[in-house]
Amino acid sequence: MATYQNSRYNIALPSGAGGALVHIKTLTASSSANLSFVDGASDVVLDNTYRTYIFKFINIHPATNVAEFVFNLSIDSGSNYNVTKTTTSFGAYHREADTSAGLEYDASNDLAQSTSDKYIATNVSSDNDSGCSGCLYLFSPSSTTFVKHFIGSSSRFDSNPDMYHNNFAGYANTTSAVDAVQFKFNGLASADIDTGKIKLYGIKDS
C-alpha cells in the first residue's frame, strides 16, 4: 500500500489518510450583512457528497468596532438559521502592551440547547489593520441519523488591543439534514462584514 512520510513524527501513514481538500465555493464580503452557504444555490455543495466540510474565513473585517463574528445553521435551505446547539469554548490571549496574558475557559460564550448564533470571535476591532481569521469543521451535515458535530478556531485582533485565539466545539441537536450555514457580525446596529473571504471545502474520501 502506498504511503507518505510525516516528517515531523517520522511515521508512515496510508496514502488516503485525511483525504484531499476540494474547493467548493468562495464568498467575498463587500459591506455584506452576511455570507451564507446554501446547498444547491450558486454552486454550493453541502450534502452527502462529502462527510466533512471546512469553512476557512480569511481577514474578516467588521464595519463597526467591538463586533461579534458568529455562525448559525439551517435545516430549511436558509429560510431560518436557528438550529438548537450545545457548545463549549476556551481561549488564550496576550495584550499588545505585554501587560497581561492568560488561558481561560469562556463560559460566557457557551450555548446550552440554544438556537442563538454561536460566537466564532468576539470583540473584533474595526481598525484598518484588524480583523479575524480561522476555520470551522462541520461533520456529516446531511446525516438523518446523528446530531451534527462541529469544531473550530479563530485568531483575532481584539479592540483591547490584544491577540486572542479561540477554540470552540459543539453539536447541532438535530437529526434533520443541515443544508445551509450563515456567517455574520452580531451585537451592533451596523455590524456588516466590511471585507474578507470565506472559502468552503469538502474533504474527499473522509
PDB file of C-alpha atoms in Angstrom:
ATOM      1  CA  MET A   1       0.000   0.000   0.000  1.00  0.00           C
ATOM      2  CA  ALA A   2       1.345   3.423  -0.940  1.00  0.00           C
ATOM      3  CA  THR A   3       2.370   5.639   1.967  1.00  0.00           C
ATOM      4  CA  TYR A   4       3.612   9.133   2.584  1.00  0.00           C
ATOM      5  CA  GLN A   5       6.066  10.274   5.203  1.00  0.00           C
ATOM      6  CA  ASN A   6       5.123  12.543   8.091  1.00  0.00           C
ATOM      7  CA  SER A   7       8.424  14.354   8.626  1.00  0.00           C
ATOM      8  CA  ARG A   8       7.543  15.803  11.999  1.00  0.00           C
ATOM      9  CA  TYR A   9       6.952  12.456  13.677  1.00  0.00           C
ATOM     10  CA  ASN A  10       8.850  10.286  11.156  1.00  0.00           C
ATOM     11  CA  ILE A  11       5.989   7.851  10.648  1.00  0.00           C
ATOM     12  CA  ALA A  12       4.429   6.461   7.505  1.00  0.00           C
ATOM     13  CA  LEU A  13       0.679   6.835   7.023  1.00  0.00           C
ATOM     14  CA  PRO A  14      -1.675   5.385   4.409  1.00  0.00           C
ATOM     15  CA  SER A  15      -1.823   7.494   1.270  1.00  0.00           C
ATOM     16  CA  GLY A  16      -5.573   8.002   1.708  1.00  0.00           C
ATOM     17  CA  ALA A  17      -5.349   9.195   5.297  1.00  0.00           C
ATOM     18  CA  GLY A  18      -7.065  12.530   5.766  1.00  0.00           C
ATOM     19  CA  GLY A  19      -8.256  12.818   2.165  1.00  0.00           C
ATOM     20  CA  ALA A  20      -7.804  15.792  -0.140  1.00  0.00           C
ATOM     21  CA  LEU A  21      -9.339  19.257   0.139  1.00  0.00           C
ATOM     22  CA  VAL A  22     -11.717  20.073  -2.693  1.00  0.00           C
ATOM     23  CA  HIS A  23     -12.570  23.741  -3.106  1.00  0.00           C
ATOM     24  CA  ILE A  24     -16.316  24.260  -3.493  1.00  0.00           C
ATOM     25  CA  LYS A  25     -17.088  27.958  -3.157  1.00  0.00           C
ATOM     26  CA  THR A  26     -15.550  31.284  -2.142  1.00  0.00           C
ATOM     27  CA  LEU A  27     -17.714  34.152  -0.906  1.00  0.00           C
ATOM     28  CA  THR A  28     -16.180  37.632  -0.740  1.00  0.00           C
ATOM     29  CA  ALA A  29     -17.649  40.301   1.525  1.00  0.00           C
ATOM     30  CA  SER A  30     -18.179  43.897   0.499  1.00  0.00           C
ATOM     31  CA  SER A  31     -20.200  45.687   3.179  1.00  0.00           C
ATOM     32  CA  SER A  32     -22.242  42.474   3.414  1.00  0.00           C
ATOM     33  CA  ALA A  33     -24.887  41.801   6.051  1.00  0.00           C
ATOM     34  CA  ASN A  34     -23.876  38.118   5.997  1.00  0.00           C
ATOM     35  CA  LEU A  35     -22.167  35.423   3.968  1.00  0.00           C
ATOM     36  CA  SER A  36     -24.408  32.363   3.534  1.00  0.00           C
ATOM     37  CA  PHE A  37     -23.656  28.966   2.016  1.00  0.00           C
ATOM     38  CA  VAL A  38     -26.848  27.210   0.898  1.00  0.00           C
ATOM     39  CA  ASP A  39     -26.716  23.743  -0.605  1.00  0.00           C
ATOM     40  CA  GLY A  40     -27.749  23.816  -4.259  1.00  0.00           C
ATOM     41  CA  ALA A  41     -27.564  27.596  -4.584  1.00  0.00           C
ATOM     42  CA  SER A  42     -24.797  29.357  -6.532  1.00  0.00           C
ATOM     43  CA  ASP A  43     -22.799  26.140  -6.993  1.00  0.00           C
ATOM     44  CA  VAL A  44     -22.646  25.422  -3.236  1.00  0.00           C
ATOM     45  CA  VAL A  45     -22.431  21.744  -2.265  1.00  0.00           C
ATOM     46  CA  LEU A  46     -23.351  20.914   1.348  1.00  0.00           C
ATOM     47  CA  ASP A  47     -24.814  17.421   1.205  1.00  0.00           C
ATOM     48  CA  ASN A  48     -23.631  13.801   1.327  1.00  0.00           C
ATOM     49  CA  THR A  49     -21.031  14.401  -1.402  1.00  0.00           C
ATOM     50  CA  TYR A  50     -18.506  14.834   1.446  1.00  0.00           C
ATOM     51  CA  ARG A  51     -18.706  13.702   5.041  1.00  0.00           C
ATOM     52  CA  THR A  52     -16.551  16.569   6.317  1.00  0.00           C
ATOM     53  CA  TYR A  53     -16.715  20.215   5.260  1.00  0.00           C
ATOM     54  CA  ILE A  54     -14.313  23.036   6.167  1.00  0.00           C
ATOM     55  CA  PHE A  55     -15.059  26.752   6.122  1.00  0.00           C
ATOM     56  CA  LYS A  56     -11.962  28.954   6.133  1.00  0.00           C
ATOM     57  CA  PHE A  57     -12.543  32.616   6.954  1.00  0.00           C
ATOM     58  CA  ILE A  58      -9.741  34.959   5.980  1.00  0.00           C
ATOM     59  CA  ASN A  59      -9.220  38.560   7.196  1.00  0.00           C
ATOM     60  CA  ILE A  60     -12.846  39.084   8.163  1.00  0.00           C
ATOM     61  CA  HIS A  61     -13.120  42.795   8.934  1.00  0.00           C
ATOM     62  CA  PRO A  62     -16.147  44.365  10.676  1.00  0.00           C
ATOM     63  CA  ALA A  63     -17.651  47.662   9.596  1.00  0.00           C
ATOM     64  CA  THR A  64     -18.097  48.673  13.253  1.00  0.00           C
ATOM     65  CA  ASN A  65     -15.822  48.258  16.269  1.00  0.00           C
ATOM     66  CA  VAL A  66     -16.276  45.612  19.007  1.00  0.00           C
ATOM     67  CA  ALA A  67     -18.155  43.267  16.685  1.00  0.00           C
ATOM     68  CA  GLU A  68     -19.006  39.612  17.315  1.00  0.00           C
ATOM     69  CA  PHE A  69     -18.365  37.186  14.455  1.00  0.00           C
ATOM     70  CA  VAL A  70     -20.888  34.324  14.632  1.00  0.00           C
ATOM     71  CA  PHE A  71     -22.431  31.478  12.666  1.00  0.00           C
ATOM     72  CA  ASN A  72     -25.668  29.534  12.643  1.00  0.00           C
ATOM     73  CA  LEU A  73     -27.124  26.558  10.800  1.00  0.00           C
ATOM     74  CA  SER A  74     -30.278  25.885   8.823  1.00  0.00           C
ATOM     75  CA  ILE A  75     -32.318  22.776   8.046  1.00  0.00           C
ATOM     76  CA  ASP A  76     -34.679  24.535   5.623  1.00  0.00           C
ATOM     77  CA  SER A  77     -32.332  25.848   2.910  1.00  0.00           C
ATOM     78  CA  GLY A  78     -31.670  29.118   4.713  1.00  0.00           C
ATOM     79  CA  SER A  79     -35.240  30.194   5.449  1.00  0.00           C
ATOM     80  CA  ASN A  80     -34.297  30.104   9.147  1.00  0.00           C
ATOM     81  CA  TYR A  81     -30.909  29.955  10.854  1.00  0.00           C
ATOM     82  CA  ASN A  82     -31.962  28.692  14.273  1.00  0.00           C
ATOM     83  CA  VAL A  83     -30.800  25.116  14.848  1.00  0.00           C
ATOM     84  CA  THR A  84     -30.544  24.096  18.525  1.00  0.00           C
ATOM     85  CA  LYS A  85     -26.910  23.850  19.656  1.00  0.00           C
ATOM     86  CA  THR A  86     -24.817  22.965  22.702  1.00  0.00           C
ATOM     87  CA  THR A  87     -21.249  24.306  22.656  1.00  0.00           C
ATOM     88  CA  THR A  88     -18.113  24.964  24.664  1.00  0.00           C
ATOM     89  CA  SER A  89     -15.066  27.176  24.130  1.00  0.00           C
ATOM     90  CA  PHE A  90     -11.751  28.292  25.595  1.00  0.00           C
ATOM     91  CA  GLY A  91      -9.042  30.672  24.518  1.00  0.00           C
ATOM     92  CA  ALA A  92      -5.657  32.252  25.095  1.00  0.00           C
ATOM     93  CA  TYR A  93      -4.810  35.952  24.942  1.00  0.00           C
ATOM     94  CA  HIS A  94      -1.783  38.242  25.081  1.00  0.00           C
ATOM     95  CA  ARG A  95      -2.045  42.005  25.376  1.00  0.00           C
ATOM     96  CA  GLU A  96      -0.199  44.026  22.774  1.00  0.00           C
ATOM     97  CA  ALA A  97       1.457  46.086  25.536  1.00  0.00           C
ATOM     98  CA  ASP A  98       2.627  42.837  27.232  1.00  0.00           C
ATOM     99  CA  THR A  99       0.747  43.824  30.394  1.00  0.00           C
ATOM    100  CA  SER A 100      -1.149  40.539  30.735  1.00  0.00           C
ATOM    101  CA  ALA A 101      -1.719  37.144  29.163  1.00  0.00           C
ATOM    102  CA  GLY A 102      -3.713  34.068  30.034  1.00  0.00           C
ATOM    103  CA  LEU A 103      -5.646  30.946  29.170  1.00  0.00           C
ATOM    104  CA  GLU A 104      -9.336  30.867  30.053  1.00  0.00           C
ATOM    105  CA  TYR A 105     -12.484  28.819  29.759  1.00  0.00           C
ATOM    106  CA  ASP A 106     -15.003  31.084  28.067  1.00  0.00           C
ATOM    107  CA  ALA A 107     -18.277  30.198  29.801  1.00  0.00           C
ATOM    108  CA  SER A 108     -19.957  33.420  28.671  1.00  0.00           C
ATOM    109  CA  ASN A 109     -19.937  32.184  25.078  1.00  0.00           C
ATOM    110  CA  ASP A 110     -21.301  28.688  25.781  1.00  0.00           C
ATOM    111  CA  LEU A 111     -24.680  27.622  24.459  1.00  0.00           C
ATOM    112  CA  ALA A 112     -26.886  25.030  26.165  1.00  0.00           C
ATOM    113  CA  GLN A 113     -29.691  23.803  23.920  1.00  0.00           C
ATOM    114  CA  SER A 114     -29.957  27.242  22.367  1.00  0.00           C
ATOM    115  CA  THR A 115     -30.952  28.384  18.902  1.00  0.00           C
ATOM    116  CA  SER A 116     -28.797  31.525  19.246  1.00  0.00           C
ATOM    117  CA  ASP A 117     -25.840  32.233  16.972  1.00  0.00           C
ATOM    118  CA  LYS A 118     -22.550  30.632  18.017  1.00  0.00           C
ATOM    119  CA  TYR A 119     -19.633  33.005  18.597  1.00  0.00           C
ATOM    120  CA  ILE A 120     -16.513  32.463  16.495  1.00  0.00           C
ATOM    121  CA  ALA A 121     -14.719  35.631  17.627  1.00  0.00           C
ATOM    122  CA  THR A 122     -15.887  38.415  19.931  1.00  0.00           C
ATOM    123  CA  ASN A 123     -14.774  41.994  20.466  1.00  0.00           C
ATOM    124  CA  VAL A 124     -13.241  42.200  16.991  1.00  0.00           C
ATOM    125  CA  SER A 125     -11.566  45.523  16.249  1.00  0.00           C
ATOM    126  CA  SER A 126     -12.523  47.566  13.192  1.00  0.00           C
ATOM    127  CA  ASP A 127      -9.099  49.222  12.932  1.00  0.00           C
ATOM    128  CA  ASN A 128      -7.910  49.218   9.323  1.00  0.00           C
ATOM    129  CA  ASP A 129      -5.288  46.552  10.028  1.00  0.00           C
ATOM    130  CA  SER A 130      -7.549  44.373  12.208  1.00  0.00           C
ATOM    131  CA  GLY A 131      -9.999  41.504  11.830  1.00  0.00           C
ATOM    132  CA  CYS A 132     -10.208  37.772  12.416  1.00  0.00           C
ATOM    133  CA  SER A 133      -9.315  34.550  10.606  1.00  0.00           C
ATOM    134  CA  GLY A 134      -9.857  30.872  11.302  1.00  0.00           C
ATOM    135  CA  CYS A 135     -11.788  27.777  10.336  1.00  0.00           C
ATOM    136  CA  LEU A 136     -14.902  25.724  11.067  1.00  0.00           C
ATOM    137  CA  TYR A 137     -15.200  21.955  10.534  1.00  0.00           C
ATOM    138  CA  LEU A 138     -18.703  20.538  10.055  1.00  0.00           C
ATOM    139  CA  PHE A 139     -19.127  16.768  10.131  1.00  0.00           C
ATOM    140  CA  SER A 140     -21.765  14.777   8.203  1.00  0.00           C
ATOM    141  CA  PRO A 141     -24.246  17.641   7.825  1.00  0.00           C
ATOM    142  CA  SER A 142     -26.559  15.558   5.632  1.00  0.00           C
ATOM    143  CA  SER A 143     -26.962  12.726   8.160  1.00  0.00           C
ATOM    144  CA  THR A 144     -30.555  11.993   9.178  1.00  0.00           C
ATOM    145  CA  THR A 145     -29.414   9.658  11.974  1.00  0.00           C
ATOM    146  CA  PHE A 146     -26.902  11.608  14.053  1.00  0.00           C
ATOM    147  CA  VAL A 147     -26.588  15.081  15.557  1.00  0.00           C
ATOM    148  CA  LYS A 148     -24.125  17.328  13.697  1.00  0.00           C
ATOM    149  CA  HIS A 149     -20.757  17.896  15.352  1.00  0.00           C
ATOM    150  CA  PHE A 150     -18.533  20.889  14.634  1.00  0.00           C
ATOM    151  CA  ILE A 151     -15.185  22.197  15.849  1.00  0.00           C
ATOM    152  CA  GLY A 152     -13.386  25.415  15.047  1.00  0.00           C
ATOM    153  CA  SER A 153     -10.853  28.037  15.979  1.00  0.00           C
ATOM    154  CA  SER A 154     -10.196  31.696  15.333  1.00  0.00           C
ATOM    155  CA  SER A 155      -7.458  34.262  15.718  1.00  0.00           C
ATOM    156  CA  ARG A 156      -8.466  37.877  16.140  1.00  0.00           C
ATOM    157  CA  PHE A 157      -7.047  41.311  16.795  1.00  0.00           C
ATOM    158  CA  ASP A 158      -9.058  42.464  19.784  1.00  0.00           C
ATOM    159  CA  SER A 159     -10.161  46.031  20.497  1.00  0.00           C
ATOM    160  CA  ASN A 160      -8.352  45.938  23.908  1.00  0.00           C
ATOM    161  CA  PRO A 161      -5.897  45.649  21.996  1.00  0.00           C
ATOM    162  CA  ASP A 162      -4.639  42.091  22.246  1.00  0.00           C
ATOM    163  CA  MET A 163      -4.244  38.899  20.285  1.00  0.00           C
ATOM    164  CA  TYR A 164      -6.882  36.287  21.177  1.00  0.00           C
ATOM    165  CA  HIS A 165      -7.034  32.698  19.965  1.00  0.00           C
ATOM    166  CA  ASN A 166     -10.387  30.963  20.474  1.00  0.00           C
ATOM    167  CA  ASN A 167     -11.151  27.233  20.279  1.00  0.00           C
ATOM    168  CA  PHE A 168     -14.747  26.044  20.199  1.00  0.00           C
ATOM    169  CA  ALA A 169     -16.763  22.885  19.617  1.00  0.00           C
ATOM    170  CA  GLY A 170     -20.318  21.688  19.837  1.00  0.00           C
ATOM    171  CA  TYR A 171     -23.151  19.890  18.179  1.00  0.00           C
ATOM    172  CA  ALA A 172     -26.342  20.850  16.419  1.00  0.00           C
ATOM    173  CA  ASN A 173     -29.017  18.834  18.167  1.00  0.00           C
ATOM    174  CA  THR A 174     -30.981  17.792  15.111  1.00  0.00           C
ATOM    175  CA  THR A 175     -31.254  14.624  13.058  1.00  0.00           C
ATOM    176  CA  SER A 176     -32.510  16.643  10.102  1.00  0.00           C
ATOM    177  CA  ALA A 177     -30.001  17.379   7.368  1.00  0.00           C
ATOM    178  CA  VAL A 178     -28.195  20.708   7.785  1.00  0.00           C
ATOM    179  CA  ASP A 179     -28.210  22.319   4.340  1.00  0.00           C
ATOM    180  CA  ALA A 180     -27.061  25.895   4.956  1.00  0.00           C
ATOM    181  CA  VAL A 181     -24.557  27.798   7.106  1.00  0.00           C
ATOM    182  CA  GLN A 182     -24.544  31.565   7.656  1.00  0.00           C
ATOM    183  CA  PHE A 183     -21.758  33.814   8.959  1.00  0.00           C
ATOM    184  CA  LYS A 184     -22.246  37.401  10.140  1.00  0.00           C
ATOM    185  CA  PHE A 185     -21.379  40.001  12.772  1.00  0.00           C
ATOM    186  CA  ASN A 186     -23.744  40.437  15.720  1.00  0.00           C
ATOM    187  CA  GLY A 187     -24.267  42.850  18.539  1.00  0.00           C
ATOM    188  CA  LEU A 188     -24.192  46.224  16.845  1.00  0.00           C
ATOM    189  CA  ALA A 189     -26.645  48.366  14.925  1.00  0.00           C
ATOM    190  CA  SER A 190     -24.354  48.358  11.890  1.00  0.00           C
ATOM    191  CA  ALA A 191     -22.335  45.155  12.025  1.00  0.00           C
ATOM    192  CA  ASP A 192     -21.779  44.409   8.348  1.00  0.00           C
ATOM    193  CA  ILE A 193     -18.853  42.318   7.146  1.00  0.00           C
ATOM    194  CA  ASP A 194     -16.813  45.121   5.613  1.00  0.00           C
ATOM    195  CA  THR A 195     -14.294  42.921   3.792  1.00  0.00           C
ATOM    196  CA  GLY A 196     -12.952  39.368   3.896  1.00  0.00           C
ATOM    197  CA  LYS A 197     -13.386  35.960   2.303  1.00  0.00           C
ATOM    198  CA  ILE A 198     -14.882  32.651   3.400  1.00  0.00           C
ATOM    199  CA  LYS A 199     -13.872  29.543   1.478  1.00  0.00           C
ATOM    200  CA  LEU A 200     -15.815  26.264   1.610  1.00  0.00           C
ATOM    201  CA  TYR A 201     -14.021  22.942   1.064  1.00  0.00           C
ATOM    202  CA  GLY A 202     -15.064  19.313   1.134  1.00  0.00           C
ATOM    203  CA  ILE A 203     -12.644  16.615   2.319  1.00  0.00           C
ATOM    204  CA  LYS A 204     -12.542  13.890  -0.300  1.00  0.00           C
ATOM    205  CA  ASP A 205     -12.900  10.304   0.954  1.00  0.00           C
ATOM    206  CA  SER A 206     -13.386  11.469   4.529  1.00  0.00           C
TER     207      SER A 206
END
